[in-house]
Amino acid sequence: MIKAGNLIKIELYRFFHSIAIIKYVVIIPLILFFMSYLNISYLGNEFSDAMVWASMSSVFLYLLALICVIIAVYAGREFQFKTINYEVMRGYGFCEIAFSKTISCGVLVPAILLICMVIYLIIFQEPLCEDFFLRVLLIFLLLVHIASCSMLYVLLCRNGVVGASIAFGRFLVLETVVQMAAGRFVSVHAGELIMKMNVFNQWYELIAVETVLSKEFMICIFMSAAAEYGILMGILKWKSGRTDM
């Protein structure tokens, strides 16, 4: 436990001293969110608070790409310069290293993105919707799901570009293919559950403030994140026991 705590401290120190990365994590989302406002600004006084949320519908794809790029650079450079080997030589297991990186970059990057989104909403939405904090919390969980699993894909591939590309393809392409297949080969109820586990559908549902969030939908957000993270950590543990760094 002490070793894991020290490793997390090292990762937090490393992340907060990656000024160039943090700079882009802050600036690019703010630009994206405020550009999304331009899509509804022409409406003048006619646009509603729901439209402010809905204006973020096109932002998600860019946030997904940004998360993958940031993690590719952050984790990929450790494989490029072999600095991750020093952590292994100090006695840390590869799963411990993976966990510390998902705690740092996998949580802090979504936290920064969420702060940028909240700033946008607070400026242009008044008053805040009734379930504002619940939606923000669930969006944070969705972003953590994407960031932490993208980190694990990079660590599994041990290459920033390859791992991030697989992560991006998994969230963008694979889910669409699975959803299309589910619509044809499984029951209606099973198909609806699969749709609710699609990260794009989750995002669209969370920014649709005129709809009521069901318990089943919230459980799907949590279960899809936990299941993928658990599976990837299991594969990483199995793979790290069979191969050397």
mmCIF file of C-alpha atoms in Angstrom:
data_model
loop_
_atom_site.group_PDB
_atom_site.id
_atom_site.type_symbol
_atom_site.label_atom_id
_atom_site.label_comp_id
_atom_site.label_asym_id
_atom_site.label_seq_id
_atom_site.Cartn_x
_atom_site.Cartn_y
_atom_site.Cartn_z
ATOM 1 C CA MET A 1 0.000 0.000 0.000
ATOM 2 C CA ILE A 2 2.874 2.347 0.896
ATOM 3 C CA LYS A 3 4.633 1.547 -2.376
ATOM 4 C CA ALA A 4 1.460 2.199 -4.349
ATOM 5 C CA GLY A 5 0.950 5.492 -2.483
ATOM 6 C CA ASN A 6 4.473 6.617 -3.313
ATOM 7 C CA LEU A 7 3.990 5.720 -6.951
ATOM 8 C CA ILE A 8 0.755 7.736 -7.096
ATOM 9 C CA LYS A 9 2.583 10.724 -5.570
ATOM 10 C CA ILE A 10 5.282 10.409 -8.239
ATOM 11 C CA GLU A 11 2.649 10.313 -10.983
ATOM 12 C CA LEU A 12 0.828 13.331 -9.568
ATOM 13 C CA TYR A 13 4.089 15.251 -9.375
ATOM 14 C CA ARG A 14 4.939 14.251 -12.942
ATOM 15 C CA PHE A 15 1.517 15.266 -14.241
ATOM 16 C CA PHE A 16 1.398 18.669 -12.547
ATOM 17 C CA HIS A 17 4.867 19.452 -13.881
ATOM 18 C CA SER A 18 3.832 18.590 -17.440
ATOM 19 C CA ILE A 19 2.944 22.224 -18.094
ATOM 20 C CA ALA A 20 2.755 21.867 -21.873
ATOM 21 C CA ILE A 21 0.200 19.059 -21.595
ATOM 22 C CA ILE A 22 -1.915 20.841 -18.980
ATOM 23 C CA LYS A 23 -1.895 23.970 -21.123
ATOM 24 C CA TYR A 24 -3.504 22.160 -24.044
ATOM 25 C CA VAL A 25 -5.950 20.289 -21.776
ATOM 26 C CA VAL A 26 -7.230 23.665 -20.555
ATOM 27 C CA ILE A 27 -7.102 25.835 -23.670
ATOM 28 C CA ILE A 28 -8.472 23.455 -26.313
ATOM 29 C CA PRO A 29 -11.650 22.428 -24.396
ATOM 30 C CA LEU A 30 -12.447 26.047 -23.558
ATOM 31 C CA ILE A 31 -12.167 26.934 -27.242
ATOM 32 C CA LEU A 32 -14.358 23.957 -28.205
ATOM 33 C CA PHE A 33 -17.073 24.771 -25.676
ATOM 34 C CA PHE A 34 -17.221 28.448 -26.505
ATOM 35 C CA MET A 35 -17.217 27.704 -30.226
ATOM 36 C CA SER A 36 -20.204 25.426 -29.649
ATOM 37 C CA TYR A 37 -22.012 28.449 -28.244
ATOM 38 C CA LEU A 38 -21.689 30.119 -31.651
ATOM 39 C CA ASN A 39 -24.106 27.511 -33.001
ATOM 40 C CA ILE A 40 -26.921 28.947 -30.880
ATOM 41 C CA SER A 41 -25.828 32.561 -30.328
ATOM 42 C CA TYR A 42 -27.662 33.735 -33.449
ATOM 43 C CA LEU A 43 -30.966 32.854 -31.760
ATOM 44 C CA GLY A 44 -30.607 35.804 -29.407
ATOM 45 C CA ASN A 45 -33.120 35.685 -26.554
ATOM 46 C CA GLU A 46 -34.944 32.739 -28.069
ATOM 47 C CA PHE A 47 -32.515 30.028 -27.005
ATOM 48 C CA SER A 48 -33.123 28.122 -23.784
ATOM 49 C CA ASP A 49 -30.890 26.555 -21.149
ATOM 50 C CA ALA A 50 -31.531 23.187 -22.779
ATOM 51 C CA MET A 51 -30.005 24.539 -25.992
ATOM 52 C CA VAL A 52 -26.861 25.541 -24.104
ATOM 53 C CA TRP A 53 -26.431 21.917 -23.039
ATOM 54 C CA ALA A 54 -27.419 20.611 -26.462
ATOM 55 C CA SER A 55 -24.831 22.857 -28.121
ATOM 56 C CA MET A 56 -22.172 20.551 -26.657
ATOM 57 C CA SER A 57 -23.359 17.566 -28.692
ATOM 58 C CA SER A 58 -20.661 18.014 -31.343
ATOM 59 C CA VAL A 59 -17.908 18.618 -28.777
ATOM 60 C CA PHE A 60 -17.731 15.031 -27.548
ATOM 61 C CA LEU A 61 -15.909 13.643 -30.585
ATOM 62 C CA TYR A 62 -13.200 16.302 -30.207
ATOM 63 C CA LEU A 63 -12.930 15.649 -26.465
ATOM 64 C CA LEU A 64 -12.509 11.942 -27.198
ATOM 65 C CA ALA A 65 -9.744 12.690 -29.698
ATOM 66 C CA LEU A 66 -8.089 15.154 -27.288
ATOM 67 C CA ILE A 67 -8.070 12.622 -24.439
ATOM 68 C CA CYS A 68 -6.484 9.988 -26.677
ATOM 69 C CA VAL A 69 -3.822 12.400 -27.946
ATOM 70 C CA ILE A 70 -2.955 13.679 -24.459
ATOM 71 C CA ILE A 71 -2.609 10.153 -23.084
ATOM 72 C CA ALA A 72 -0.614 9.055 -26.131
ATOM 73 C CA VAL A 73 1.879 11.852 -25.464
ATOM 74 C CA TYR A 74 1.897 11.533 -21.669
ATOM 75 C CA ALA A 75 2.289 7.754 -21.415
ATOM 76 C CA GLY A 76 3.893 7.169 -24.804
ATOM 77 C CA ARG A 77 6.966 9.222 -23.995
ATOM 78 C CA GLU A 78 7.735 6.897 -21.072
ATOM 79 C CA PHE A 79 7.979 3.965 -23.464
ATOM 80 C CA GLN A 80 9.853 6.030 -26.028
ATOM 81 C CA PHE A 81 12.541 7.093 -23.538
ATOM 82 C CA LYS A 82 12.315 3.879 -21.448
ATOM 83 C CA THR A 83 11.736 5.863 -18.254
ATOM 84 C CA ILE A 84 8.998 3.431 -17.231
ATOM 85 C CA ASN A 85 11.709 0.799 -16.809
ATOM 86 C CA TYR A 86 13.072 2.687 -13.797
ATOM 87 C CA GLU A 87 9.765 2.208 -11.992
ATOM 88 C CA VAL A 88 9.884 -1.522 -12.739
ATOM 89 C CA MET A 89 13.463 -1.747 -11.478
ATOM 90 C CA ARG A 90 12.381 -0.115 -8.216
ATOM 91 C CA GLY A 91 10.126 -3.113 -7.626
ATOM 92 C CA TYR A 92 6.774 -1.754 -8.783
ATOM 93 C CA GLY A 93 4.514 -4.193 -10.588
ATOM 94 C CA PHE A 94 3.193 -3.201 -13.999
ATOM 95 C CA CYS A 95 -0.387 -3.295 -12.700
ATOM 96 C CA GLU A 96 0.619 -0.904 -9.889
ATOM 97 C CA ILE A 97 2.122 1.410 -12.484
ATOM 98 C CA ALA A 98 -1.042 1.183 -14.594
ATOM 99 C CA PHE A 99 -3.266 1.920 -11.596
ATOM 100 C CA SER A 100 -1.194 4.964 -10.587
ATOM 101 C CA LYS A 101 -1.370 6.357 -14.123
ATOM 102 C CA THR A 102 -5.138 5.904 -14.303
ATOM 103 C CA ILE A 103 -5.438 7.660 -10.928
ATOM 104 C CA SER A 104 -3.316 10.583 -12.143
ATOM 105 C CA CYS A 105 -3.755 11.202 -15.865
ATOM 106 C CA GLY A 106 -6.894 9.065 -16.106
ATOM 107 C CA VAL A 107 -8.688 11.168 -13.493
ATOM 108 C CA LEU A 108 -7.025 14.577 -13.629
ATOM 109 C CA VAL A 109 -7.476 15.094 -17.372
ATOM 110 C CA PRO A 110 -11.258 14.446 -17.124
ATOM 111 C CA ALA A 111 -11.372 16.719 -14.058
ATOM 112 C CA ILE A 112 -9.817 19.588 -16.027
ATOM 113 C CA LEU A 113 -12.155 18.980 -18.964
ATOM 114 C CA LEU A 114 -15.109 18.954 -16.578
ATOM 115 C CA ILE A 115 -14.050 22.270 -15.025
ATOM 116 C CA CYS A 116 -13.908 23.818 -18.503
ATOM 117 C CA MET A 117 -17.395 22.504 -19.251
ATOM 118 C CA VAL A 118 -18.805 23.784 -15.945
ATOM 119 C CA ILE A 119 -17.319 27.229 -16.607
ATOM 120 C CA TYR A 120 -19.070 27.280 -19.980
ATOM 121 C CA LEU A 121 -22.394 26.200 -18.486
ATOM 122 C CA ILE A 122 -22.262 28.622 -15.566
ATOM 123 C CA ILE A 123 -21.568 31.551 -17.883
ATOM 124 C CA PHE A 124 -24.356 30.824 -20.364
ATOM 125 C CA GLN A 125 -26.950 28.952 -18.307
ATOM 126 C CA GLU A 126 -29.050 30.691 -15.690
ATOM 127 C CA PRO A 127 -30.478 29.276 -13.550
ATOM 128 C CA LEU A 128 -28.775 25.871 -13.426
ATOM 129 C CA CYS A 129 -30.988 22.891 -14.195
ATOM 130 C CA GLU A 130 -32.382 20.926 -11.238
ATOM 131 C CA ASP A 131 -30.188 17.856 -11.702
ATOM 132 C CA PHE A 132 -27.115 19.873 -12.730
ATOM 133 C CA PHE A 133 -24.732 18.295 -10.232
ATOM 134 C CA LEU A 134 -25.926 14.761 -10.973
ATOM 135 C CA ARG A 135 -25.376 15.250 -14.698
ATOM 136 C CA VAL A 136 -21.947 16.789 -14.089
ATOM 137 C CA LEU A 137 -20.986 13.855 -11.859
ATOM 138 C CA LEU A 138 -22.089 11.322 -14.467
ATOM 139 C CA ILE A 139 -20.261 13.202 -17.234
ATOM 140 C CA PHE A 140 -17.141 13.091 -15.071
ATOM 141 C CA LEU A 141 -17.545 9.319 -14.695
ATOM 142 C CA LEU A 142 -17.984 8.995 -18.468
ATOM 143 C CA LEU A 143 -14.802 10.983 -19.133
ATOM 144 C CA VAL A 144 -12.889 8.977 -16.507
ATOM 145 C CA HIS A 145 -14.055 5.802 -18.253
ATOM 146 C CA ILE A 146 -12.626 7.019 -21.557
ATOM 147 C CA ALA A 147 -9.377 8.413 -20.129
ATOM 148 C CA SER A 148 -8.526 5.541 -17.794
ATOM 149 C CA CYS A 149 -9.298 2.848 -20.367
ATOM 150 C CA SER A 150 -7.373 4.761 -23.042
ATOM 151 C CA MET A 151 -4.410 4.765 -20.662
ATOM 152 C CA LEU A 152 -4.710 1.000 -20.255
ATOM 153 C CA TYR A 153 -4.831 0.496 -24.030
ATOM 154 C CA VAL A 154 -1.589 2.467 -24.322
ATOM 155 C CA LEU A 155 0.031 0.430 -21.547
ATOM 156 C CA LEU A 156 -1.128 -2.818 -23.120
ATOM 157 C CA CYS A 157 0.353 -1.845 -26.480
ATOM 158 C CA ARG A 158 3.389 -0.223 -24.823
ATOM 159 C CA ASN A 159 3.236 2.382 -27.536
ATOM 160 C CA GLY A 160 1.511 5.749 -27.265
ATOM 161 C CA VAL A 161 0.377 6.141 -30.873
ATOM 162 C CA VAL A 162 -0.784 2.555 -31.357
ATOM 163 C CA GLY A 163 -2.568 2.344 -28.008
ATOM 164 C CA ALA A 164 -4.333 5.689 -28.378
ATOM 165 C CA SER A 165 -5.383 4.816 -31.947
ATOM 166 C CA ILE A 166 -6.893 1.539 -30.737
ATOM 167 C CA ALA A 167 -8.682 3.369 -27.924
ATOM 168 C CA PHE A 168 -10.078 5.964 -30.321
ATOM 169 C CA GLY A 169 -11.205 3.274 -32.744
ATOM 170 C CA ARG A 170 -12.748 1.256 -29.945
ATOM 171 C CA PHE A 171 -14.895 4.157 -28.718
ATOM 172 C CA LEU A 172 -15.715 5.564 -32.141
ATOM 173 C CA VAL A 173 -15.999 2.563 -34.468
ATOM 174 C CA LEU A 174 -16.404 -0.604 -32.427
ATOM 175 C CA GLU A 175 -19.332 0.663 -30.375
ATOM 176 C CA THR A 176 -21.156 1.725 -33.528
ATOM 177 C CA VAL A 177 -20.611 -1.688 -35.116
ATOM 178 C CA VAL A 178 -21.745 -3.511 -31.966
ATOM 179 C CA GLN A 179 -24.820 -1.297 -31.704
ATOM 180 C CA MET A 180 -25.768 -1.982 -35.345
ATOM 181 C CA ALA A 181 -25.262 -5.720 -34.861
ATOM 182 C CA ALA A 182 -27.280 -5.688 -31.637
ATOM 183 C CA GLY A 183 -30.199 -4.090 -33.444
ATOM 184 C CA ARG A 184 -30.379 -7.077 -35.785
ATOM 185 C CA PHE A 185 -29.359 -10.111 -33.732
ATOM 186 C CA VAL A 186 -30.454 -9.586 -30.118
ATOM 187 C CA SER A 187 -33.720 -8.873 -28.327
ATOM 188 C CA VAL A 188 -35.131 -5.374 -28.076
ATOM 189 C CA HIS A 189 -34.355 -5.086 -24.346
ATOM 190 C CA ALA A 190 -30.772 -6.309 -24.800
ATOM 191 C CA GLY A 191 -30.340 -3.896 -27.693
ATOM 192 C CA GLU A 192 -31.512 -1.003 -25.521
ATOM 193 C CA LEU A 193 -29.008 -1.932 -22.809
ATOM 194 C CA ILE A 194 -26.201 -2.031 -25.372
ATOM 195 C CA MET A 195 -27.247 1.382 -26.662
ATOM 196 C CA LYS A 196 -27.138 2.775 -23.134
ATOM 197 C CA MET A 197 -23.577 1.491 -22.729
ATOM 198 C CA ASN A 198 -22.435 3.329 -25.875
ATOM 199 C CA VAL A 199 -20.358 6.324 -24.722
ATOM 200 C CA PHE A 200 -21.743 8.596 -27.447
ATOM 201 C CA ASN A 201 -25.320 7.718 -26.474
ATOM 202 C CA GLN A 202 -24.418 8.315 -22.844
ATOM 203 C CA TRP A 203 -23.083 11.768 -23.679
ATOM 204 C CA TYR A 204 -26.150 12.705 -25.746
ATOM 205 C CA GLU A 205 -28.461 11.517 -22.964
ATOM 206 C CA LEU A 206 -26.569 13.431 -20.275
ATOM 207 C CA ILE A 207 -26.690 16.746 -22.152
ATOM 208 C CA ALA A 208 -30.385 16.343 -22.956
ATOM 209 C CA VAL A 209 -31.541 18.169 -19.820
ATOM 210 C CA GLU A 210 -35.209 18.009 -20.794
ATOM 211 C CA THR A 211 -35.165 14.226 -20.297
ATOM 212 C CA VAL A 212 -35.237 12.433 -16.940
ATOM 213 C CA LEU A 213 -32.237 10.217 -16.157
ATOM 214 C CA SER A 214 -33.387 6.714 -15.253
ATOM 215 C CA LYS A 215 -31.702 4.528 -12.629
ATOM 216 C CA GLU A 216 -31.076 1.896 -15.295
ATOM 217 C CA PHE A 217 -29.222 4.442 -17.427
ATOM 218 C CA MET A 218 -27.057 5.578 -14.499
ATOM 219 C CA ILE A 219 -26.248 1.966 -13.619
ATOM 220 C CA CYS A 220 -25.249 1.331 -17.253
ATOM 221 C CA ILE A 221 -22.778 4.238 -17.127
ATOM 222 C CA PHE A 222 -21.145 2.816 -14.009
ATOM 223 C CA MET A 223 -21.204 -0.826 -15.140
ATOM 224 C CA SER A 224 -19.791 -0.140 -18.612
ATOM 225 C CA ALA A 225 -16.889 1.819 -17.100
ATOM 226 C CA ALA A 226 -16.174 -0.732 -14.357
ATOM 227 C CA ALA A 227 -16.467 -3.722 -16.699
ATOM 228 C CA GLU A 228 -14.087 -2.400 -19.344
ATOM 229 C CA TYR A 229 -11.565 -1.189 -16.777
ATOM 230 C CA GLY A 230 -11.670 -4.528 -14.958
ATOM 231 C CA ILE A 231 -11.247 -6.525 -18.177
ATOM 232 C CA LEU A 232 -8.319 -4.415 -19.366
ATOM 233 C CA MET A 233 -6.595 -4.597 -15.966
ATOM 234 C CA GLY A 234 -7.060 -8.375 -16.016
ATOM 235 C CA ILE A 235 -5.503 -8.617 -19.482
ATOM 236 C CA LEU A 236 -2.674 -6.308 -18.398
ATOM 237 C CA LYS A 237 -1.987 -8.438 -15.331
ATOM 238 C CA TRP A 238 -1.970 -11.614 -17.401
ATOM 239 C CA LYS A 239 0.243 -10.078 -20.080
ATOM 240 C CA SER A 240 2.716 -8.544 -17.601
ATOM 241 C CA GLY A 241 3.162 -11.966 -16.008
ATOM 242 C CA ARG A 242 4.132 -13.491 -19.361
ATOM 243 C CA THR A 243 6.384 -10.810 -20.850
ATOM 244 C CA ASP A 244 9.218 -8.606 -19.734
ATOM 245 C CA MET A 245 9.218 -4.835 -20.043
#
